[in-house]
Short mmCIF file of C-alpha atoms in Angstrom, two decimals:
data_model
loop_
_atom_site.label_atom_id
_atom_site.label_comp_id
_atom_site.label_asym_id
_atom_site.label_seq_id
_atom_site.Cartn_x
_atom_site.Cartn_y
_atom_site.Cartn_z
CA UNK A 120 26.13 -12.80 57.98
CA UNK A 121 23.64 -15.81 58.46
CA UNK A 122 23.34 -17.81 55.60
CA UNK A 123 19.75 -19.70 54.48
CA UNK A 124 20.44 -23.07 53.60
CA UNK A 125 17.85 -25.11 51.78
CA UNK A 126 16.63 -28.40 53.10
CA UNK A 127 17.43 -31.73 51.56
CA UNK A 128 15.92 -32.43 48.39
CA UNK A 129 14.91 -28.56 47.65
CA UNK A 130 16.17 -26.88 44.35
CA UNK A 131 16.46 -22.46 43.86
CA UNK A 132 14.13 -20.88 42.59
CA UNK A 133 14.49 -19.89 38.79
CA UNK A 134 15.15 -16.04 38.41
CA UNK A 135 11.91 -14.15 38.24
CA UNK A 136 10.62 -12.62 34.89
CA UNK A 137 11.10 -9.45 34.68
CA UNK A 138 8.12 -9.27 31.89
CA UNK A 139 4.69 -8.97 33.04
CA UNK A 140 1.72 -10.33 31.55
CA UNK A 141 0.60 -6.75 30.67
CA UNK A 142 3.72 -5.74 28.47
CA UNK A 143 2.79 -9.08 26.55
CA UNK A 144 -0.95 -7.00 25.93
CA UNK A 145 0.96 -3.95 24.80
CA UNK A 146 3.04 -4.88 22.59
CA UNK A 147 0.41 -7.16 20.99
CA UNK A 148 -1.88 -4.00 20.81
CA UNK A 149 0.83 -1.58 19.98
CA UNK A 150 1.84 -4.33 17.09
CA UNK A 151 -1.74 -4.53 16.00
CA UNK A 152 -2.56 -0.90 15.94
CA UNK A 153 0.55 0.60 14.91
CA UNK A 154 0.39 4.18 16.93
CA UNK A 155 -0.12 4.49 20.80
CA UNK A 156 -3.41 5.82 20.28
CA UNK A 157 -4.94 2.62 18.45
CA UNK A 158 -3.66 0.74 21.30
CA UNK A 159 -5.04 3.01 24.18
CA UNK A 160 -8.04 2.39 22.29
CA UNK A 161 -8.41 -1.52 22.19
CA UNK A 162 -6.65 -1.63 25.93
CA UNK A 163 -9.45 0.85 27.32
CA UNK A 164 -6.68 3.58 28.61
CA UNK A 165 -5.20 6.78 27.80
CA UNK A 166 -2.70 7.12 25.01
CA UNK A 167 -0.30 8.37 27.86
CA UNK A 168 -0.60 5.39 29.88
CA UNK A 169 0.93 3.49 26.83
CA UNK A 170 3.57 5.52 26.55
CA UNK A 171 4.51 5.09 30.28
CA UNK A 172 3.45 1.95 30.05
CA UNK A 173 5.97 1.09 26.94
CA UNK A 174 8.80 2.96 28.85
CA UNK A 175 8.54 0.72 31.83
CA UNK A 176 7.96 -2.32 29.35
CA UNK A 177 11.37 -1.69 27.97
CA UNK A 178 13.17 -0.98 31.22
CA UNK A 179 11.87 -4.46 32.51
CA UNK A 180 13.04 -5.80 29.15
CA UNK A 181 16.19 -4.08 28.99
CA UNK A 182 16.24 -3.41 25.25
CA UNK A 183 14.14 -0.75 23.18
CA UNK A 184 11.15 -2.77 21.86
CA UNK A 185 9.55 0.07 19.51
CA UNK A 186 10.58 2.74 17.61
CA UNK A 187 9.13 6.06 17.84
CA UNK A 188 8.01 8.19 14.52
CA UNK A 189 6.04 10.68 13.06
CA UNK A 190 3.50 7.79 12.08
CA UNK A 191 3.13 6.21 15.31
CA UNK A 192 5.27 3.26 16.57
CA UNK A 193 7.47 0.13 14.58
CA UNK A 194 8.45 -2.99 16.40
CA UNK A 195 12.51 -3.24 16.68
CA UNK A 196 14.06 -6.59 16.38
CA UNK A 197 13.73 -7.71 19.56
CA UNK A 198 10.17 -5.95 19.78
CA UNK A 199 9.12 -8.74 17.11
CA UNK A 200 10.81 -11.32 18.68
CA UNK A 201 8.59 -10.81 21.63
CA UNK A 202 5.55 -9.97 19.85
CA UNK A 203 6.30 -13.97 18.22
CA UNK A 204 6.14 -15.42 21.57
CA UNK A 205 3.37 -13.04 23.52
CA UNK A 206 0.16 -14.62 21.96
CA UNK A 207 1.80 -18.25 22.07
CA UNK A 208 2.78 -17.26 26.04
CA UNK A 209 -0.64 -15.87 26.51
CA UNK A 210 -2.48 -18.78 24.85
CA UNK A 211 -0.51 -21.19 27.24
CA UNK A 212 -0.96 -19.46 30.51
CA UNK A 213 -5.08 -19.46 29.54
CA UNK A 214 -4.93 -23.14 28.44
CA UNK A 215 -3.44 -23.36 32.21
CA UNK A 216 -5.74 -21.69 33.66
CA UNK A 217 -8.48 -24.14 32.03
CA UNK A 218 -6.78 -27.21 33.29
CA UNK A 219 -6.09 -26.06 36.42
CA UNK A 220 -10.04 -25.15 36.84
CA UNK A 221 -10.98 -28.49 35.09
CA UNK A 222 -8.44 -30.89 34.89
CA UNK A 223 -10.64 -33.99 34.14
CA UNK A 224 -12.37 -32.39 31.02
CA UNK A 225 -11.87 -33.98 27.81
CA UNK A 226 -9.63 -32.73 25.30
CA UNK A 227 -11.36 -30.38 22.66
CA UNK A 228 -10.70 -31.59 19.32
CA UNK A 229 -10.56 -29.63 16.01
CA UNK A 230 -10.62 -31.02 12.46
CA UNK A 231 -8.42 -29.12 10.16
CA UNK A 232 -7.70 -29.16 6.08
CA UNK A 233 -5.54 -26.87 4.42
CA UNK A 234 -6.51 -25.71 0.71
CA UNK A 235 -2.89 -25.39 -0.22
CA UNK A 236 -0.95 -28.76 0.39
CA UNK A 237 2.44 -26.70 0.92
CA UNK A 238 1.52 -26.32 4.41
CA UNK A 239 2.05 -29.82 4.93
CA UNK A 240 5.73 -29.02 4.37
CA UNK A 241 5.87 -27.78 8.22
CA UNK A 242 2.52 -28.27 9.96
CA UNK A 243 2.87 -31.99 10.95
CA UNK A 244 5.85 -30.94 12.73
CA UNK A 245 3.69 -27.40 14.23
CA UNK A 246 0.70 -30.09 15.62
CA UNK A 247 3.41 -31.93 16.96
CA UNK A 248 4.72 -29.02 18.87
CA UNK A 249 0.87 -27.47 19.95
CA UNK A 250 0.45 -31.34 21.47
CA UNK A 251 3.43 -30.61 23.64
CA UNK A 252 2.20 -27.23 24.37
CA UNK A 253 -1.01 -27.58 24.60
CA UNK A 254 -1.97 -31.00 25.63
CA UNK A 255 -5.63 -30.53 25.45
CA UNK A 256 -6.02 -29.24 22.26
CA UNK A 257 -6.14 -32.42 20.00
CA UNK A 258 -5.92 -31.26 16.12
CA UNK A 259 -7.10 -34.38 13.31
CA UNK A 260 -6.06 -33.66 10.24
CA UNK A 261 -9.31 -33.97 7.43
CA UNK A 262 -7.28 -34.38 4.16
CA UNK A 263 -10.40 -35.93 2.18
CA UNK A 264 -11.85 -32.26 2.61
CA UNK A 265 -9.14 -30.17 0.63
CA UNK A 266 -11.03 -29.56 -2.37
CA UNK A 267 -13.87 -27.70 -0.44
CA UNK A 268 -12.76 -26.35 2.48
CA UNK A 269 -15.26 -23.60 2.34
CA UNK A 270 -18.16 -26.17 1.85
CA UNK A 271 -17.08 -28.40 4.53
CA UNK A 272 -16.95 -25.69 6.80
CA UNK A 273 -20.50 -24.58 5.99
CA UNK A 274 -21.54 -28.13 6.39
CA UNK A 275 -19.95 -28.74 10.37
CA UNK A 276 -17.72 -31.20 8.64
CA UNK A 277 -14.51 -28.92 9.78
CA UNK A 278 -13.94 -26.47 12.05
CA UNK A 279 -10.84 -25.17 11.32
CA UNK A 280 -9.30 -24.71 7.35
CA UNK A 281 -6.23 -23.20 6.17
CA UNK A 282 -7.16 -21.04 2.80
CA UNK A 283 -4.75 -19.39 0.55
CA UNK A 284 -7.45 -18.24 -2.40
CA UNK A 285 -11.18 -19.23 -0.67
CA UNK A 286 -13.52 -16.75 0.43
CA UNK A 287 -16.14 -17.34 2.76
CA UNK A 288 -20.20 -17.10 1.56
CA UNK A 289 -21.62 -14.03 1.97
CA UNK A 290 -24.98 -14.75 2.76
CA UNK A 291 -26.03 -13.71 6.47
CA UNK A 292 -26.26 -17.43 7.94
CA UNK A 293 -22.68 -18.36 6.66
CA UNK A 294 -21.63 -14.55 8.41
CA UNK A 295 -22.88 -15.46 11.56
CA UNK A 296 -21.32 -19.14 11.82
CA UNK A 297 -18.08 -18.90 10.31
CA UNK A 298 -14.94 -16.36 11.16
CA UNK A 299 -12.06 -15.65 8.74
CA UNK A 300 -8.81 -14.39 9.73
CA UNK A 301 -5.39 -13.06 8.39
CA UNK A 302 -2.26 -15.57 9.43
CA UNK A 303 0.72 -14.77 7.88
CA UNK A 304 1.90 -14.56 4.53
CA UNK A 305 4.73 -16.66 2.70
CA UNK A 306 6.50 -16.07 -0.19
CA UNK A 307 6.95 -17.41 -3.77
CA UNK A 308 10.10 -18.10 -5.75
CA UNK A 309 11.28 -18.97 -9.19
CA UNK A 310 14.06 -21.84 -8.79
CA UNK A 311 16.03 -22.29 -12.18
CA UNK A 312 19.65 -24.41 -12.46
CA UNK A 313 22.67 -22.83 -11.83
CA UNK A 314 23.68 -23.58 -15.44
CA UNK A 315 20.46 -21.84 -16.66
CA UNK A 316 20.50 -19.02 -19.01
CA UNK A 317 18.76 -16.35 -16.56
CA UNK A 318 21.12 -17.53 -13.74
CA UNK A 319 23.46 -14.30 -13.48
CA UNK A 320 20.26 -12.77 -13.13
CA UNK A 321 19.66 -11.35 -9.62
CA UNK A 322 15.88 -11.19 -10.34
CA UNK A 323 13.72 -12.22 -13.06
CA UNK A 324 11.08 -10.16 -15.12
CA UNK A 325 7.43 -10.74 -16.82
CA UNK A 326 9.20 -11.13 -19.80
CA UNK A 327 11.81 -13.12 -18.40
CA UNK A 328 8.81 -16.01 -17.67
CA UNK A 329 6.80 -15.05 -20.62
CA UNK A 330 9.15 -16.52 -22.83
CA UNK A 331 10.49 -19.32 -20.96
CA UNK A 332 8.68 -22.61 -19.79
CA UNK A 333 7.25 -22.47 -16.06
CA UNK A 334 7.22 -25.66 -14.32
CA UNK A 335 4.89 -26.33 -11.53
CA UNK A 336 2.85 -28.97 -9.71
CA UNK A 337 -0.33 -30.46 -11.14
CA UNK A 338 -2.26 -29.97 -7.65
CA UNK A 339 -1.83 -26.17 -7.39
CA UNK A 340 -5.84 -24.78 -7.23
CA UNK A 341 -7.61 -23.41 -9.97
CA UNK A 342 -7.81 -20.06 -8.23
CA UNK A 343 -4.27 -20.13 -7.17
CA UNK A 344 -3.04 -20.19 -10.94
CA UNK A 345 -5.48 -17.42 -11.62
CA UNK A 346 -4.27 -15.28 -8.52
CA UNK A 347 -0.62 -15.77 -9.71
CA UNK A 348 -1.26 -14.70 -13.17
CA UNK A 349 -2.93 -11.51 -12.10
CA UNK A 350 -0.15 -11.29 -9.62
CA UNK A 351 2.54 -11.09 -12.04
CA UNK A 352 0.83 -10.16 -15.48
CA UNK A 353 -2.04 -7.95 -14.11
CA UNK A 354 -4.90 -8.09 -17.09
CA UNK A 355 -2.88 -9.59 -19.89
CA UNK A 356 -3.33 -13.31 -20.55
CA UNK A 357 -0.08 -14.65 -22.13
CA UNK A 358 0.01 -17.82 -23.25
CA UNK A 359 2.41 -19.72 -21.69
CA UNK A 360 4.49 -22.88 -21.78
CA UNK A 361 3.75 -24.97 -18.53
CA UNK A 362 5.08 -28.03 -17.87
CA UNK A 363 2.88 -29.89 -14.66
CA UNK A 364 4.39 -32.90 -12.20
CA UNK A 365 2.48 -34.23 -9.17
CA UNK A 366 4.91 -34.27 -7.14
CA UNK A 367 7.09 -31.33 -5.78
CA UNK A 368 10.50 -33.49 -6.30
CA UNK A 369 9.88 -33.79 -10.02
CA UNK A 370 8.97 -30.00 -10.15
CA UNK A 371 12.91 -29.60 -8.74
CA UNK A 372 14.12 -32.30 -10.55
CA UNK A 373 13.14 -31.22 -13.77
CA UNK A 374 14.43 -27.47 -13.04
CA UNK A 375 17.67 -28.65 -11.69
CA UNK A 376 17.43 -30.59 -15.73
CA UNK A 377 17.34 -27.14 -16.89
CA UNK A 378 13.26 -27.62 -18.62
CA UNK A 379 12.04 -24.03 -17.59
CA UNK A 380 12.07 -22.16 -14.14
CA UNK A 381 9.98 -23.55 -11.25
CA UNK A 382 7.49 -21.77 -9.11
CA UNK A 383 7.48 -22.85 -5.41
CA UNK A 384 6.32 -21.76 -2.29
CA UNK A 385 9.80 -20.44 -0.23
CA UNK A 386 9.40 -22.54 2.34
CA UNK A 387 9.57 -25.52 0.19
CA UNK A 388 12.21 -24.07 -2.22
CA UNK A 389 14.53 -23.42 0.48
CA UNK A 390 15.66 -27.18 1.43
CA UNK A 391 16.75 -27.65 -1.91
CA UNK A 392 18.98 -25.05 -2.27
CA UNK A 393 22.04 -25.82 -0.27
CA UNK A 394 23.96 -28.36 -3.42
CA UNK A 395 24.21 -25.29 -5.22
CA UNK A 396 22.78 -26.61 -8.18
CA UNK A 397 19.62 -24.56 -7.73
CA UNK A 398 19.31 -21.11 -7.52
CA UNK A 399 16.01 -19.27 -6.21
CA UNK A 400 15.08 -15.70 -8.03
CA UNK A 401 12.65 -13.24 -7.03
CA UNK A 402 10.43 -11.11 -9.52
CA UNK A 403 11.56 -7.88 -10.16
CA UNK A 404 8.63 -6.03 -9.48
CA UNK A 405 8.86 -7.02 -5.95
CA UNK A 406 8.15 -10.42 -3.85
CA UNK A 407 4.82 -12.42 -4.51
CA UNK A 408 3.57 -12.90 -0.97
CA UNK A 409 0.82 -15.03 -0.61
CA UNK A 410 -1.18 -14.35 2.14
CA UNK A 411 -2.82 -16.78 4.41
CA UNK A 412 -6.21 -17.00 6.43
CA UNK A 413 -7.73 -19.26 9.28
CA UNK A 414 -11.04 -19.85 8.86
CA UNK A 415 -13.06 -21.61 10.91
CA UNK A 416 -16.81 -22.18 13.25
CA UNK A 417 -17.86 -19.69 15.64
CA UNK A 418 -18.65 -22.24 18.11
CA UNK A 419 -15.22 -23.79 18.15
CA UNK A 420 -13.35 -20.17 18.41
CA UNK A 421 -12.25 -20.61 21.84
CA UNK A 422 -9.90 -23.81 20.65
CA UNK A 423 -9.03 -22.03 17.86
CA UNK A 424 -7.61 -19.14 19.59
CA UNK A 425 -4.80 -21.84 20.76
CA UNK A 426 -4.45 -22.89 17.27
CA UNK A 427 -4.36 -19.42 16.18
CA UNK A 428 -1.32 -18.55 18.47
CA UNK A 429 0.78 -21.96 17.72
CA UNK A 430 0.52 -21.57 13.94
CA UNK A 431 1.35 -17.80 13.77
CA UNK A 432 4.89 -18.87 15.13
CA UNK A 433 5.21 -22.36 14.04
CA UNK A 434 5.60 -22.04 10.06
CA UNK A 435 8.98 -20.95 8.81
CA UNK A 436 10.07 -18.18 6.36
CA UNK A 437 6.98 -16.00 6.93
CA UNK A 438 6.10 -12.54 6.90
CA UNK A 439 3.77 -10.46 8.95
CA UNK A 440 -0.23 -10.20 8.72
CA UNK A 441 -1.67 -7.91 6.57
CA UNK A 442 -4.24 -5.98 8.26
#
């Protein structure tokens, strides 16, 4: 049998994808809608082309990607490992298709704040990935804006903001200029000292906080406290015993100490729990997930659609959008 050699200097070809752009659609819209039907819907086809459409999906991918019940359809494991990467891998193939129609345009740049400063935990580290990814998208961080990320949205001073408790205005003008949209959600913990009283605990209660001292940072938002008092005490106002550091560090520091039990954002928990000195505790009741929104200009929703795709895979520890 002949064999094909390959000239001087020429490499193999990678193997070919067996995924098609298409499945990366459908399980976005399947993930989105949560039945076949929803997704026919938003893809324009019959709910029996998804399902055909899903079967072959799979058999490209090799592994079931959705499970089939009475309600409609739930991601598997490895669906939501591909539904992670399908709007990143669709974001990058359109950023590709831009440069490759106008490679001398100038990067689009988007200022960004976020109203929570946990975020900056991991997003330096998330623009510094999207630069990679997405060379031109340029992202400038607009820190002195933090405090009103609404009203510098309004204004044109931002076009992007991260909000955890804002809400857009509601007045027509605002309606037609700016865009909100869920994220993701995170999760937050109550760290206490392995030496503390509530330690053999495996979860904590309202009373549980209500009579010990709660330790937290003095740049947590006005509307944040209020959301996580409704959160975990509904109408009731207890008074409480708070104890407020600026920085996160002291917040630890003083919990490892044993002064109260510390409420922190998981993400931010989690690198200080490997000594063993610190323990993390959920509420009873159930996680407190904190949702998260993008907000951001009309005009600039094209680059934001990049952003959109990065961040939605880029922060750890999260959970999936609500709605």
């Amino acid at each position: 049998m002949a064999r094909i050699h390959a000239p001087p200097g020429a490499s193999a070809l990678a193997p070919r994808p067996q995924l098609e752009i298409r499945d990366l659609e459908l399980v976005l819209a399947l993930s989105a809608a949560g039945t076949t039907a929803g997704a026919a819907s938003a893809m324009h086809i019959t709910q029996s082309a998804v399902s055909r459409a899903l079967t072959q999906a799979e058999e490209r991918a090799g592994v079931r990607l959705f499970e089939r019940t009475a309600r409609g359809v739930a991601p598997t494991s490895a669906g939501e490992r591909l539904i992670a990467g399908a709007r990143l891998l669709l974001a990058e193939l359109r950023e590709l298709e831009r440069e490759v129609a106008a490679p001398a345009v100038t990067p689009t740049r988007l200022r960004l704040v976020c109203e929570c400063a946990t975020a900056y935990r991991w997003l330096p580290s998330a623009m510094a990935s999207l630069r990679r990814r997405l060379p031109r998208l340029e992202v400038e961080l607009a820190l002195e804006h933090a405090e009103d990320p609404v009203g510098a949205l309004v204004r044109g001073d931002l076009d992007v903001a991260l909000l955890t408790t804002a809400s857009l205005p509601s007045d027509r003008a605002a309606r037609g200029a700016l865009v909100a949209r869920p994220l993701f959600s995170d999760e937050v913990v109550f760290v206490i000292s392995a030496s503390h009283p509530l330690a053999g605990r495996a979860s904590l209660t309202r009373d549980d906080l209500r009579k010990s001292t709660l330790i937290t940072g003095t740049n947590m938002p006005p509307a944040e406290a209020q959301r996580f008092m409704s959160s975990v005490f509904g109408r009731t106002k207890p008074r409480l015993e708070i104890l407020r550091f600026p920085l996160t560090e002291a917040v630890i520091d003083a919990a490892r100490a044993g002064m109260g039990i510390a409420i922190l954002s998981e993400w931010m928990a989690e690198v200080y729990l490997g000594g063993g000195d610190l323990l993390a505790r959920r509420l009873s009741s159930g996680p407190l997930r904190r949702p998260w929104r993008i907000a951001y200009r009309r005009a600039a929703e094209g680059a934001v659609e990049r952003l959109f795709a990065a961040l939605e895979t880029s922060a750890p520890r999260l959970y999936p959008r609500a709605g």
